[in-house]
Short mmCIF file of C-alpha atoms in Angstrom, two decimals:
data_model
loop_
_atom_site.label_atom_id
_atom_site.label_comp_id
_atom_site.label_asym_id
_atom_site.label_seq_id
_atom_site.Cartn_x
_atom_site.Cartn_y
_atom_site.Cartn_z
CA MET A 1 18.69 22.74 44.15
CA PRO A 2 19.99 19.88 41.80
CA GLU A 3 17.25 17.68 40.88
CA ASN A 4 19.43 14.64 39.54
CA THR A 5 19.56 11.92 42.15
CA SER A 6 23.26 11.14 41.80
CA ASN A 7 24.11 14.70 41.49
CA ASN A 8 22.54 15.09 45.05
CA LYS A 9 24.56 12.93 46.87
CA LEU A 10 27.46 14.22 49.05
CA HIS A 11 30.00 12.20 51.24
CA VAL A 12 32.13 14.49 53.75
CA ILE A 13 35.01 12.26 54.87
CA LYS A 14 37.49 12.82 57.70
CA ILE A 15 40.75 11.24 57.85
CA GLY A 16 42.88 11.52 61.17
CA GLY A 17 46.91 10.69 61.60
CA ASN A 18 46.65 7.37 61.28
CA VAL A 19 45.82 7.56 57.88
CA ILE A 20 48.34 10.41 56.63
CA ASP A 21 51.11 9.06 58.72
CA ASN A 22 51.39 5.76 56.92
CA SER A 23 51.70 5.73 52.93
CA GLU A 24 50.15 2.41 52.31
CA ASN A 25 46.98 3.31 54.48
CA LEU A 26 46.89 6.72 52.74
CA TYR A 27 47.20 5.03 49.12
CA HIS A 28 44.48 2.53 50.11
CA PHE A 29 42.21 5.05 51.38
CA LEU A 30 42.50 7.47 48.68
CA LYS A 31 41.84 4.59 46.18
CA SER A 32 38.50 3.86 48.06
CA PHE A 33 37.65 7.74 48.22
CA THR A 34 37.87 7.61 44.53
CA ALA A 35 35.73 4.84 44.11
CA ILE A 36 32.69 6.74 45.97
CA GLU A 37 30.09 8.24 43.71
CA GLY A 38 28.70 11.50 43.73
CA HIS A 39 30.07 14.66 45.33
CA LYS A 40 32.74 14.03 47.91
CA ILE A 41 34.76 16.34 50.30
CA LEU A 42 38.04 15.22 52.30
CA VAL A 43 38.87 16.88 55.45
CA HIS A 44 42.55 15.94 57.12
CA GLY A 45 44.94 17.30 59.70
CA GLY A 46 48.52 16.89 59.79
CA GLY A 47 49.26 13.72 61.44
CA LYS A 48 52.59 13.35 63.12
CA VAL A 49 54.55 15.30 60.62
CA ALA A 50 53.70 18.83 62.36
CA THR A 51 54.86 17.93 65.61
CA GLN A 52 58.15 16.33 63.93
CA LEU A 53 58.60 19.55 61.95
CA SER A 54 58.14 21.39 65.41
CA ASP A 55 60.64 19.51 67.14
CA THR A 56 63.38 19.88 64.39
CA LEU A 57 62.56 23.47 64.39
CA GLY A 58 62.76 24.11 68.05
CA ILE A 59 59.30 24.77 68.49
CA GLU A 60 58.18 23.98 71.83
CA SER A 61 54.61 22.42 72.00
CA LYS A 62 52.98 24.53 74.47
CA LEU A 63 50.02 22.91 76.42
CA VAL A 64 47.86 24.53 79.14
CA ASP A 65 45.49 22.30 81.08
CA GLY A 66 46.32 19.78 78.58
CA ARG A 67 45.29 21.61 75.80
CA ARG A 68 47.51 22.63 72.88
CA ILE A 69 48.49 26.27 72.13
CA THR A 70 48.63 27.48 68.78
CA ASP A 71 51.35 30.49 68.92
CA ILE A 72 52.43 32.32 65.44
CA GLU A 73 55.27 29.76 65.10
CA THR A 74 53.12 26.50 65.66
CA LEU A 75 50.51 28.20 63.10
CA ARG A 76 53.34 29.16 60.57
CA VAL A 77 54.29 25.07 61.00
CA VAL A 78 50.62 23.92 60.81
CA THR A 79 50.01 26.06 57.42
CA MET A 80 53.15 24.56 55.92
CA VAL A 81 52.27 21.16 56.99
CA TYR A 82 48.56 20.73 56.59
CA GLY A 83 47.90 23.49 54.16
CA GLY A 84 50.95 22.62 51.89
CA LEU A 85 52.72 19.42 52.27
CA ILE A 86 49.80 17.04 53.25
CA SER A 87 47.00 19.00 50.87
CA LYS A 88 49.12 19.16 47.99
CA ASN A 89 50.37 15.39 48.15
CA ILE A 90 46.96 14.07 48.61
CA THR A 91 45.71 16.12 46.10
CA ALA A 92 48.34 15.15 43.68
CA GLN A 93 47.59 11.37 44.35
CA LEU A 94 43.98 11.93 44.28
CA GLN A 95 44.64 13.18 40.55
CA ARG A 96 46.34 10.09 39.97
CA PHE A 97 43.39 7.83 40.75
CA GLY A 98 41.12 10.27 38.85
CA THR A 99 39.61 12.31 41.40
CA ASN A 100 39.45 15.96 40.30
CA ALA A 101 40.64 17.07 43.79
CA ILE A 102 41.66 20.81 44.88
CA GLY A 103 43.38 21.17 48.00
CA LEU A 104 42.12 23.94 50.32
CA THR A 105 41.93 25.73 53.78
CA GLY A 106 39.05 27.62 54.86
CA ALA A 107 40.61 31.01 53.68
CA ASP A 108 40.48 29.70 50.10
CA GLY A 109 37.21 30.73 48.03
CA ASN A 110 36.24 32.13 52.15
CA PHE A 111 34.83 28.86 52.47
CA ILE A 112 35.11 28.42 55.99
CA LYS A 113 35.48 31.92 58.18
CA ALA A 114 36.04 31.33 61.78
CA VAL A 115 36.04 33.41 64.92
CA LYS A 116 39.51 33.46 66.86
CA ARG A 117 39.03 31.76 70.33
CA PRO A 118 38.46 34.70 72.88
CA VAL A 119 40.90 34.86 75.61
CA LYS A 120 39.29 33.93 78.76
CA SER A 121 41.40 31.94 81.48
CA ILE A 122 43.55 30.45 78.50
CA ASP A 123 44.91 32.04 75.50
CA TYR A 124 44.55 29.22 73.25
CA GLY A 125 46.53 31.78 70.21
CA PHE A 126 45.55 31.33 66.57
CA VAL A 127 42.66 28.86 67.10
CA GLY A 128 39.32 29.31 65.09
CA ASP A 129 36.05 28.59 66.41
CA ILE A 130 33.13 27.63 63.92
CA THR A 131 30.03 29.34 64.19
CA LYS A 132 26.50 28.53 62.53
CA ASP A 133 27.48 31.08 59.71
CA SER A 134 31.06 29.85 59.19
CA VAL A 135 30.32 27.31 56.17
CA ASN A 136 30.08 29.29 52.74
CA ALA A 137 27.92 26.11 51.47
CA GLU A 138 26.93 28.30 48.34
CA ASP A 139 30.25 28.71 46.98
CA ILE A 140 31.81 25.23 48.12
CA SER A 141 28.65 23.93 46.17
CA LYS A 142 29.65 26.14 43.19
CA LEU A 143 32.80 24.28 43.23
CA MET A 144 31.86 20.96 43.27
CA GLN A 145 29.03 21.63 40.55
CA ALA A 146 31.89 22.80 38.54
CA GLY A 147 33.28 19.23 38.85
CA PHE A 148 35.98 19.73 41.54
CA SER A 149 36.23 17.77 44.66
CA PRO A 150 37.22 19.81 47.63
CA VAL A 151 40.02 18.56 50.14
CA PHE A 152 40.20 20.65 53.47
CA ALA A 153 43.00 21.01 55.64
CA ALA A 154 41.93 21.82 59.09
CA ILE A 155 42.68 25.88 58.71
CA THR A 156 40.11 28.26 58.78
CA HIS A 157 40.64 32.07 58.40
CA ASP A 158 39.25 35.30 60.10
CA GLY A 159 38.22 37.25 56.92
CA ASP A 160 40.81 39.88 57.96
CA GLY A 161 44.04 38.23 56.87
CA GLN A 162 44.40 35.86 59.79
CA LEU A 163 44.71 31.95 59.34
CA LEU A 164 43.35 29.89 62.50
CA ASN A 165 44.37 26.45 63.32
CA THR A 166 40.88 24.68 63.64
CA ASN A 167 39.76 21.21 64.68
CA ALA A 168 39.37 18.99 61.85
CA ASP A 169 36.48 16.84 63.56
CA THR A 170 34.41 20.26 64.15
CA ILE A 171 35.31 21.39 60.35
CA ALA A 172 34.02 18.01 58.94
CA SER A 173 30.77 18.21 60.93
CA ALA A 174 30.10 21.76 60.20
CA LEU A 175 30.85 21.23 56.26
CA ALA A 176 28.03 18.38 56.50
CA VAL A 177 25.50 20.45 58.23
CA ALA A 178 25.66 23.42 56.17
CA LEU A 179 25.95 21.44 52.70
CA SER A 180 22.88 19.08 53.89
CA ASP A 181 20.60 22.32 53.04
CA ILE A 182 21.79 21.51 49.57
CA TYR A 183 22.83 17.76 49.37
CA GLU A 184 21.75 14.38 50.96
CA THR A 185 24.77 14.55 53.03
CA THR A 186 26.71 11.50 54.93
CA LEU A 187 29.17 12.20 57.22
CA ILE A 188 31.99 9.69 57.77
CA TYR A 189 34.69 9.64 60.58
CA CYS A 190 37.53 7.43 59.81
CA PHE A 191 39.36 6.73 63.11
CA GLU A 192 41.67 3.51 64.41
CA ARG A 193 38.83 1.15 65.11
CA LYS A 194 36.16 -0.63 62.91
CA GLY A 195 33.47 1.29 64.50
CA VAL A 196 31.44 1.59 67.64
CA LEU A 197 32.04 -1.96 69.38
CA GLN A 198 30.18 -3.83 71.76
CA ASP A 199 33.07 -5.00 73.61
CA ILE A 200 35.95 -2.72 73.05
CA ASP A 201 38.52 -5.75 72.91
CA ASP A 202 36.81 -7.26 70.15
CA GLU A 203 36.94 -5.64 66.44
CA ASP A 204 34.27 -8.33 65.36
CA SER A 205 31.60 -6.93 67.77
CA LEU A 206 31.07 -3.98 65.65
CA ILE A 207 27.67 -2.38 66.23
CA ARG A 208 26.06 -1.87 62.67
CA GLU A 209 23.32 0.74 63.38
CA ILE A 210 22.63 3.00 66.27
CA ASP A 211 19.38 5.39 66.33
CA PRO A 212 18.79 7.66 69.00
CA GLN A 213 16.79 5.09 71.05
CA ARG A 214 19.42 2.37 70.82
CA TYR A 215 22.01 5.14 71.71
CA GLU A 216 20.10 5.94 74.89
CA GLU A 217 19.92 2.17 75.73
CA LEU A 218 23.78 1.72 74.77
CA LYS A 219 24.62 4.58 77.27
CA GLU A 220 22.55 2.88 80.05
CA GLN A 221 24.16 -0.40 79.43
CA GLN A 222 27.63 1.52 79.79
CA ILE A 223 28.67 -0.17 76.52
CA ILE A 224 29.19 3.45 75.06
CA HIS A 225 31.39 5.45 77.69
CA SER A 226 34.17 7.83 77.88
CA GLY A 227 35.87 9.01 74.87
CA MET A 228 33.18 7.80 72.36
CA LEU A 229 30.44 10.12 74.16
CA PRO A 230 31.36 13.28 72.71
CA LYS A 231 31.89 11.55 69.23
CA LEU A 232 28.41 10.26 69.22
CA ASP A 233 26.85 13.54 70.83
CA ASN A 234 28.19 15.38 68.05
CA ALA A 235 27.28 13.01 65.51
CA PHE A 236 23.56 13.04 66.48
CA LYS A 237 23.72 16.60 66.88
CA ALA A 238 24.66 16.71 63.03
CA ILE A 239 21.89 14.30 62.33
CA SER A 240 19.30 16.55 64.12
CA CYS A 241 20.78 19.42 61.96
CA GLY A 242 19.93 17.85 58.71
CA VAL A 243 22.90 15.16 58.04
CA LYS A 244 21.17 12.17 56.76
CA SER A 245 23.76 9.52 58.67
CA VAL A 246 27.14 9.76 60.04
CA ILE A 247 29.34 6.55 60.00
CA ILE A 248 32.42 6.12 62.14
CA GLY A 249 34.58 3.35 61.03
CA HIS A 250 38.05 2.31 59.99
CA ALA A 251 39.65 3.99 56.85
CA GLU A 252 40.75 0.60 55.54
CA ASP A 253 37.17 -0.47 55.30
CA LEU A 254 35.97 2.65 53.42
CA GLY A 255 35.76 0.56 50.08
CA ASN A 256 32.90 -1.35 51.51
CA ILE A 257 30.40 1.71 51.53
CA GLY A 258 27.71 0.94 49.45
CA ASP A 259 28.49 -2.96 49.37
CA SER A 260 26.55 -5.41 51.69
CA LYS A 261 30.03 -5.92 53.78
CA PRO A 262 30.48 -4.03 56.74
CA PHE A 263 31.92 -0.24 57.01
CA GLY A 264 31.76 1.23 60.69
CA THR A 265 28.82 2.22 62.77
CA ARG A 266 25.89 4.11 60.99
CA LEU A 267 24.38 6.60 63.14
CA SER A 268 20.84 7.90 61.72
CA LYS A 269 17.28 9.08 63.03
CA LYS A 270 14.94 6.28 63.79
CA GLN A 271 13.96 4.62 60.90
CA MET B 1 33.72 31.90 24.90
CA PRO B 2 32.50 34.86 26.84
CA GLU B 3 30.95 37.48 24.84
CA ASN B 4 30.69 40.43 27.35
CA THR B 5 33.71 42.46 27.21
CA SER B 6 34.68 43.26 30.96
CA ASN B 7 34.12 39.33 31.61
CA ASN B 8 36.63 38.63 28.72
CA LYS B 9 39.49 40.57 30.19
CA LEU B 10 42.44 38.43 31.74
CA HIS B 11 45.49 39.74 33.80
CA VAL B 12 48.09 37.16 34.81
CA ILE B 13 50.29 38.45 37.09
CA LYS B 14 53.90 37.02 38.30
CA ILE B 15 55.39 38.56 41.45
CA GLY B 16 58.98 37.80 42.56
CA GLY B 17 60.81 37.15 45.99
CA ASN B 18 61.18 41.29 46.25
CA VAL B 19 57.58 41.59 46.66
CA ILE B 20 56.78 38.36 48.79
CA ASP B 21 59.83 39.02 51.40
CA ASN B 22 58.82 42.29 52.42
CA SER B 23 55.20 42.45 54.12
CA GLU B 24 54.83 46.26 53.30
CA ASN B 25 55.43 45.53 49.67
CA LEU B 26 53.08 42.40 49.56
CA TYR B 27 50.36 44.45 51.30
CA HIS B 28 50.78 47.00 48.85
CA PHE B 29 50.79 44.74 45.84
CA LEU B 30 47.58 42.63 46.81
CA LYS B 31 45.70 46.04 47.25
CA SER B 32 46.63 47.01 43.53
CA PHE B 33 45.82 43.26 42.65
CA THR B 34 42.42 43.52 43.97
CA ALA B 35 41.62 46.79 42.20
CA ILE B 36 42.09 45.16 38.79
CA GLU B 37 39.02 44.65 36.87
CA GLY B 38 38.10 41.49 35.37
CA HIS B 39 39.53 38.02 35.83
CA LYS B 40 43.04 37.64 37.18
CA ILE B 41 45.64 35.20 38.14
CA LEU B 42 48.46 35.34 40.46
CA VAL B 43 51.64 33.34 40.27
CA HIS B 44 54.31 33.27 43.00
CA GLY B 45 57.39 31.55 44.07
CA GLY B 46 58.43 31.90 47.65
CA GLY B 47 60.93 34.08 48.23
CA LYS B 48 63.71 34.01 50.92
CA VAL B 49 61.60 31.93 53.24
CA ALA B 50 62.35 28.39 51.23
CA THR B 51 65.97 29.02 51.45
CA GLN B 52 65.56 30.26 55.08
CA LEU B 53 63.74 26.83 56.22
CA SER B 54 66.22 24.56 54.17
CA ASP B 55 69.24 26.27 56.05
CA THR B 56 67.31 25.75 59.56
CA LEU B 57 66.70 22.05 58.36
CA GLY B 58 70.05 21.62 57.32
CA ILE B 59 69.25 20.74 53.67
CA GLU B 60 72.26 21.78 51.78
CA SER B 61 71.33 23.76 48.54
CA LYS B 62 72.66 21.63 45.38
CA LEU B 63 73.86 23.46 42.71
CA VAL B 64 75.22 21.88 39.49
CA ASP B 65 76.66 24.04 36.98
CA GLY B 66 75.10 27.07 38.67
CA ARG B 67 71.86 25.50 38.76
CA ARG B 68 69.69 24.52 41.71
CA ILE B 69 68.63 20.84 42.15
CA THR B 70 65.40 19.84 43.61
CA ASP B 71 65.97 16.71 45.63
CA ILE B 72 63.11 15.15 47.60
CA GLU B 73 64.02 17.11 50.79
CA THR B 74 64.07 20.30 48.74
CA LEU B 75 60.75 19.42 47.22
CA ARG B 76 59.12 18.80 50.65
CA VAL B 77 60.33 22.44 51.68
CA VAL B 78 59.24 23.96 48.51
CA THR B 79 55.73 22.57 49.02
CA MET B 80 55.55 23.21 52.29
CA VAL B 81 56.55 27.09 51.62
CA TYR B 82 55.29 28.04 48.44
CA GLY B 83 52.17 25.70 48.45
CA GLY B 84 51.31 26.16 51.66
CA LEU B 85 52.87 29.15 53.82
CA ILE B 86 52.98 31.77 50.99
CA SER B 87 49.89 30.61 49.35
CA LYS B 88 47.57 30.34 52.14
CA ASN B 89 48.89 33.73 53.82
CA ILE B 90 48.32 35.64 50.40
CA THR B 91 44.76 34.14 49.82
CA ALA B 92 43.70 35.15 53.40
CA GLN B 93 45.21 38.85 52.52
CA LEU B 94 43.43 38.62 49.30
CA GLN B 95 39.89 37.59 50.92
CA ARG B 96 40.44 40.51 53.41
CA PHE B 97 40.68 42.93 50.48
CA GLY B 98 37.83 41.39 48.82
CA THR B 99 39.06 39.26 46.10
CA ASN B 100 37.81 35.82 46.06
CA ALA B 101 41.04 33.89 45.65
CA ILE B 102 41.80 30.29 45.81
CA GLY B 103 45.60 29.07 46.41
CA LEU B 104 46.79 26.55 44.14
CA THR B 105 49.44 24.45 42.68
CA GLY B 106 49.40 22.57 39.12
CA ALA B 107 48.18 19.43 41.01
CA ASP B 108 45.06 21.05 42.05
CA GLY B 109 42.22 20.64 39.82
CA ASN B 110 44.97 18.97 37.13
CA PHE B 111 45.36 22.57 35.83
CA ILE B 112 49.30 22.28 35.48
CA LYS B 113 50.62 18.87 34.31
CA ALA B 114 54.19 19.02 33.77
CA VAL B 115 57.10 16.57 32.51
CA LYS B 116 59.87 15.73 34.95
CA ARG B 117 63.00 16.92 33.44
CA PRO B 118 64.91 13.91 31.83
CA VAL B 119 67.97 13.56 33.00
CA LYS B 120 70.87 14.04 30.39
CA SER B 121 74.21 15.41 31.95
CA ILE B 122 72.52 16.65 34.92
CA ASP B 123 70.17 15.33 37.04
CA TYR B 124 67.83 18.35 38.04
CA GLY B 125 65.74 16.17 40.50
CA PHE B 126 61.88 16.79 40.83
CA VAL B 127 61.78 19.85 38.48
CA GLY B 128 59.05 19.93 36.03
CA ASP B 129 59.18 21.45 32.66
CA ILE B 130 56.15 22.67 30.83
CA THR B 131 54.91 21.49 27.57
CA LYS B 132 52.28 22.98 25.10
CA ASP B 133 49.67 20.83 26.48
CA SER B 134 50.48 21.56 30.09
CA VAL B 135 47.81 23.85 31.03
CA ASN B 136 44.34 23.17 31.40
CA ALA B 137 42.70 26.32 30.26
CA GLU B 138 39.16 25.29 30.00
CA ASP B 139 38.97 23.99 33.80
CA ILE B 140 40.80 26.93 34.89
CA SER B 141 37.96 29.32 33.07
CA LYS B 142 35.28 27.01 35.09
CA LEU B 143 36.96 28.07 38.21
CA MET B 144 36.95 31.84 37.19
CA GLN B 145 33.92 31.75 35.90
CA ALA B 146 32.75 30.42 39.27
CA GLY B 147 33.92 33.76 40.49
CA PHE B 148 37.38 32.49 41.99
CA SER B 149 40.73 34.16 41.59
CA PRO B 150 43.46 31.44 41.09
CA VAL B 151 46.30 32.05 42.88
CA PHE B 152 49.21 29.69 41.63
CA ALA B 153 52.45 28.71 43.46
CA ALA B 154 55.06 27.63 41.38
CA ILE B 155 54.41 23.87 41.67
CA THR B 156 52.99 21.35 39.03
CA HIS B 157 52.70 17.65 39.19
CA ASP B 158 53.10 14.90 36.75
CA GLY B 159 49.71 13.35 36.78
CA ASP B 160 51.21 10.30 38.63
CA GLY B 161 51.06 11.59 42.20
CA GLN B 162 54.47 13.46 41.68
CA LEU B 163 54.74 17.15 42.75
CA LEU B 164 57.39 18.84 40.52
CA ASN B 165 59.01 22.25 41.43
CA THR B 166 58.64 24.62 38.12
CA ASN B 167 59.92 27.97 37.57
CA ALA B 168 57.24 30.72 38.14
CA ASP B 169 58.22 32.90 35.22
CA THR B 170 57.41 29.85 32.80
CA ILE B 171 54.37 29.04 34.84
CA ALA B 172 52.73 32.43 34.16
CA SER B 173 53.73 32.48 30.55
CA ALA B 174 52.19 29.07 29.94
CA LEU B 175 48.78 29.99 31.61
CA ALA B 176 48.52 33.41 29.66
CA VAL B 177 49.11 31.79 26.52
CA ALA B 178 46.88 28.73 26.99
CA LEU B 179 44.19 31.31 28.46
CA SER B 180 44.47 33.58 25.51
CA ASP B 181 42.36 31.37 23.35
CA ILE B 182 39.44 31.94 25.82
CA TYR B 183 40.29 35.33 27.38
CA GLU B 184 41.99 39.02 26.02
CA THR B 185 44.89 38.30 28.18
CA THR B 186 47.89 40.59 29.51
CA LEU B 187 50.85 39.10 31.11
CA ILE B 188 52.62 41.19 33.77
CA TYR B 189 56.03 40.34 35.56
CA CYS B 190 56.59 42.43 38.51
CA PHE B 191 60.23 42.61 39.04
CA GLU B 192 62.75 44.83 40.96
CA ARG B 193 62.89 47.68 38.34
CA LYS B 194 60.41 50.21 36.83
CA GLY B 195 60.74 48.21 33.36
CA VAL B 196 62.96 48.39 30.47
CA LEU B 197 65.36 51.46 31.14
CA GLN B 198 67.01 53.49 28.26
CA ASP B 199 69.64 54.08 31.00
CA ILE B 200 69.96 51.45 33.40
CA ASP B 201 71.12 53.48 36.24
CA ASP B 202 68.42 56.06 35.89
CA GLU B 203 64.85 54.59 36.99
CA ASP B 204 63.49 57.90 35.26
CA SER B 205 64.64 56.60 31.66
CA LEU B 206 61.68 54.05 31.38
CA ILE B 207 60.84 53.00 28.02
CA ARG B 208 56.99 52.89 28.26
CA GLU B 209 56.37 50.71 24.90
CA ILE B 210 58.06 48.38 22.57
CA ASP B 211 57.13 46.67 19.54
CA PRO B 212 58.90 44.10 17.65
CA GLN B 213 60.62 46.62 15.45
CA ARG B 214 61.90 48.94 18.04
CA TYR B 215 62.89 45.99 19.99
CA GLU B 216 65.31 45.19 17.16
CA GLU B 217 66.40 48.58 17.57
CA LEU B 218 67.08 48.72 20.97
CA LYS B 219 68.81 45.43 20.50
CA GLU B 220 71.10 46.96 17.92
CA GLN B 221 71.80 50.12 19.78
CA GLN B 222 72.85 47.63 22.67
CA ILE B 223 70.39 49.38 25.12
CA ILE B 224 68.69 46.00 25.80
CA HIS B 225 71.34 43.14 26.48
CA SER B 226 72.31 40.53 28.88
CA GLY B 227 69.98 39.55 31.36
CA MET B 228 67.16 41.32 29.97
CA LEU B 229 67.31 39.74 26.50
CA PRO B 230 65.82 36.20 27.46
CA LYS B 231 63.01 38.19 29.52
CA LEU B 232 62.17 40.08 26.47
CA ASP B 233 62.51 37.21 24.07
CA ASN B 234 60.19 35.25 26.08
CA ALA B 235 57.72 37.81 26.24
CA PHE B 236 57.52 38.49 22.44
CA LYS B 237 57.23 34.56 22.19
CA ALA B 238 54.19 34.80 24.49
CA ILE B 239 52.76 37.46 22.19
CA SER B 240 53.20 35.91 19.05
CA CYS B 241 51.42 32.83 20.80
CA GLY B 242 48.33 35.00 21.31
CA VAL B 243 48.77 36.94 24.46
CA LYS B 244 47.78 40.58 23.82
CA SER B 245 50.49 42.45 25.74
CA VAL B 246 53.33 41.89 28.20
CA ILE B 247 54.25 44.37 30.89
CA ILE B 248 57.66 44.27 32.82
CA GLY B 249 57.35 46.48 35.61
CA HIS B 250 57.70 47.26 39.43
CA ALA B 251 55.08 45.83 41.65
CA GLU B 252 54.75 48.69 43.74
CA ASP B 253 53.36 50.75 40.27
CA LEU B 254 50.77 48.01 39.59
CA GLY B 255 48.25 50.39 40.95
CA ASN B 256 48.96 52.92 37.98
CA ILE B 257 47.43 50.05 35.43
CA GLY B 258 44.62 51.50 33.42
CA ASP B 259 45.75 55.03 34.84
CA SER B 260 47.57 57.71 32.54
CA LYS B 261 50.21 57.16 35.01
CA PRO B 262 53.23 54.99 34.08
CA PHE B 263 53.40 51.28 34.89
CA GLY B 264 56.30 49.41 33.41
CA THR B 265 56.95 48.66 30.00
CA ARG B 266 54.25 47.54 27.60
CA LEU B 267 55.52 44.99 24.84
CA SER B 268 52.96 44.33 22.09
CA LYS B 269 52.58 43.70 18.49
CA LYS B 270 53.33 46.64 16.05
CA GLN B 271 50.21 49.00 16.55
#
């Protein structure tokens, strides 16, 4: 385990489609990403580009009970768009700004091995589920110690030659938890809002800090409900598994990290 | 520089479309690749898949004086197919066989920086030319020393955020030359024939070894001519720049390497 403090900090940052689909947002985000000190990992999906390519190729989006199915044609599109187009363009941009990025999937370096989701009532197709042994933290750490910043597309493999489409939020969380054995790890989810808001219609009502006790209070007061609940439940689960803190915020505010200016809502253990 | 002998050998192997386009050939090749001891690098293009995808998307192949032009749409296809689909499927297969592969472009790790081909009479579009400073041998070596086998797609970058389509043969040769400062390097070109043939219609007439003197004789006797000349000229140029030997052979024979069985034509300095 590295002793040096600055060498022991890791940020795992997940960006969504609202960053990827807008080149100005992406430019701004990648500059802020580059400015973060210490080790860092970027996790991304593919935004609207994958859907557009599927449409152009006449590949129908198959939904069962509202959940998307990854058939072999969809997996090809995902591999091309997430693993190729988005990954390599982000990497080239990061190199321009001075981040020594490497664009990866879970197959590369055998970094993230998943299990194809078992067929029960629904066959989700080539979708990977993360297990507690999925992340090869030691080898990812080797890569970072050699001076590289991993950029992960939301794709894993089964170790038997099969690529698998995998939820990007889940990958980010699994990476942060596994690497928190080695690094002091902060997990950041960039989404389309400034963070957890006291009043959902008022972006100025940002709640800066939430610990488990305050979380219970906010739930009781029904300030946090519906869509935010699973996000925050997962965040506190990651914290209970070793992640130092989880920040949920807007990508455009990432540059404020470490400053006194506000960046998102920080979730952490009771101080 | 590593002192250990087995740690000091490197094979750089380039495969063409005839391997990539046939899943049985690819399976066989990747097994043979895995069996090679020491450090190894794979270089690939994209075979027919890129052309097929371009056709489906209605992107016209633009040729000027018989040379293909990489416009922005073609670059997108190349990045998706070479950098995503082919790269990540090869990587997942290699992991299955036990090679700790990482699928890369020249943008990743800033490993290969190229110069956009200057516009003279023809504008080739987003095509990268390799210079003598293109290959970041030190960082590629770091990656290999950390236990990973690089798999390079035929894509580079200009260091200013732009990806560039780049000839795979040239990338393989540039990698081999640059890494021969650190490793005892063999460069292997897999193509659709067993090697250099005495009689082009007889696959049994393989010439096993050619040194520069024999090369002159074979040219005088017009046994080597037309298409093979630039290939062999480039091979001997790589050898004069430090590469130990260059082998030109059929991918299906790669398993014979190191055995007494024949694998291709070995070009090397005079013994």
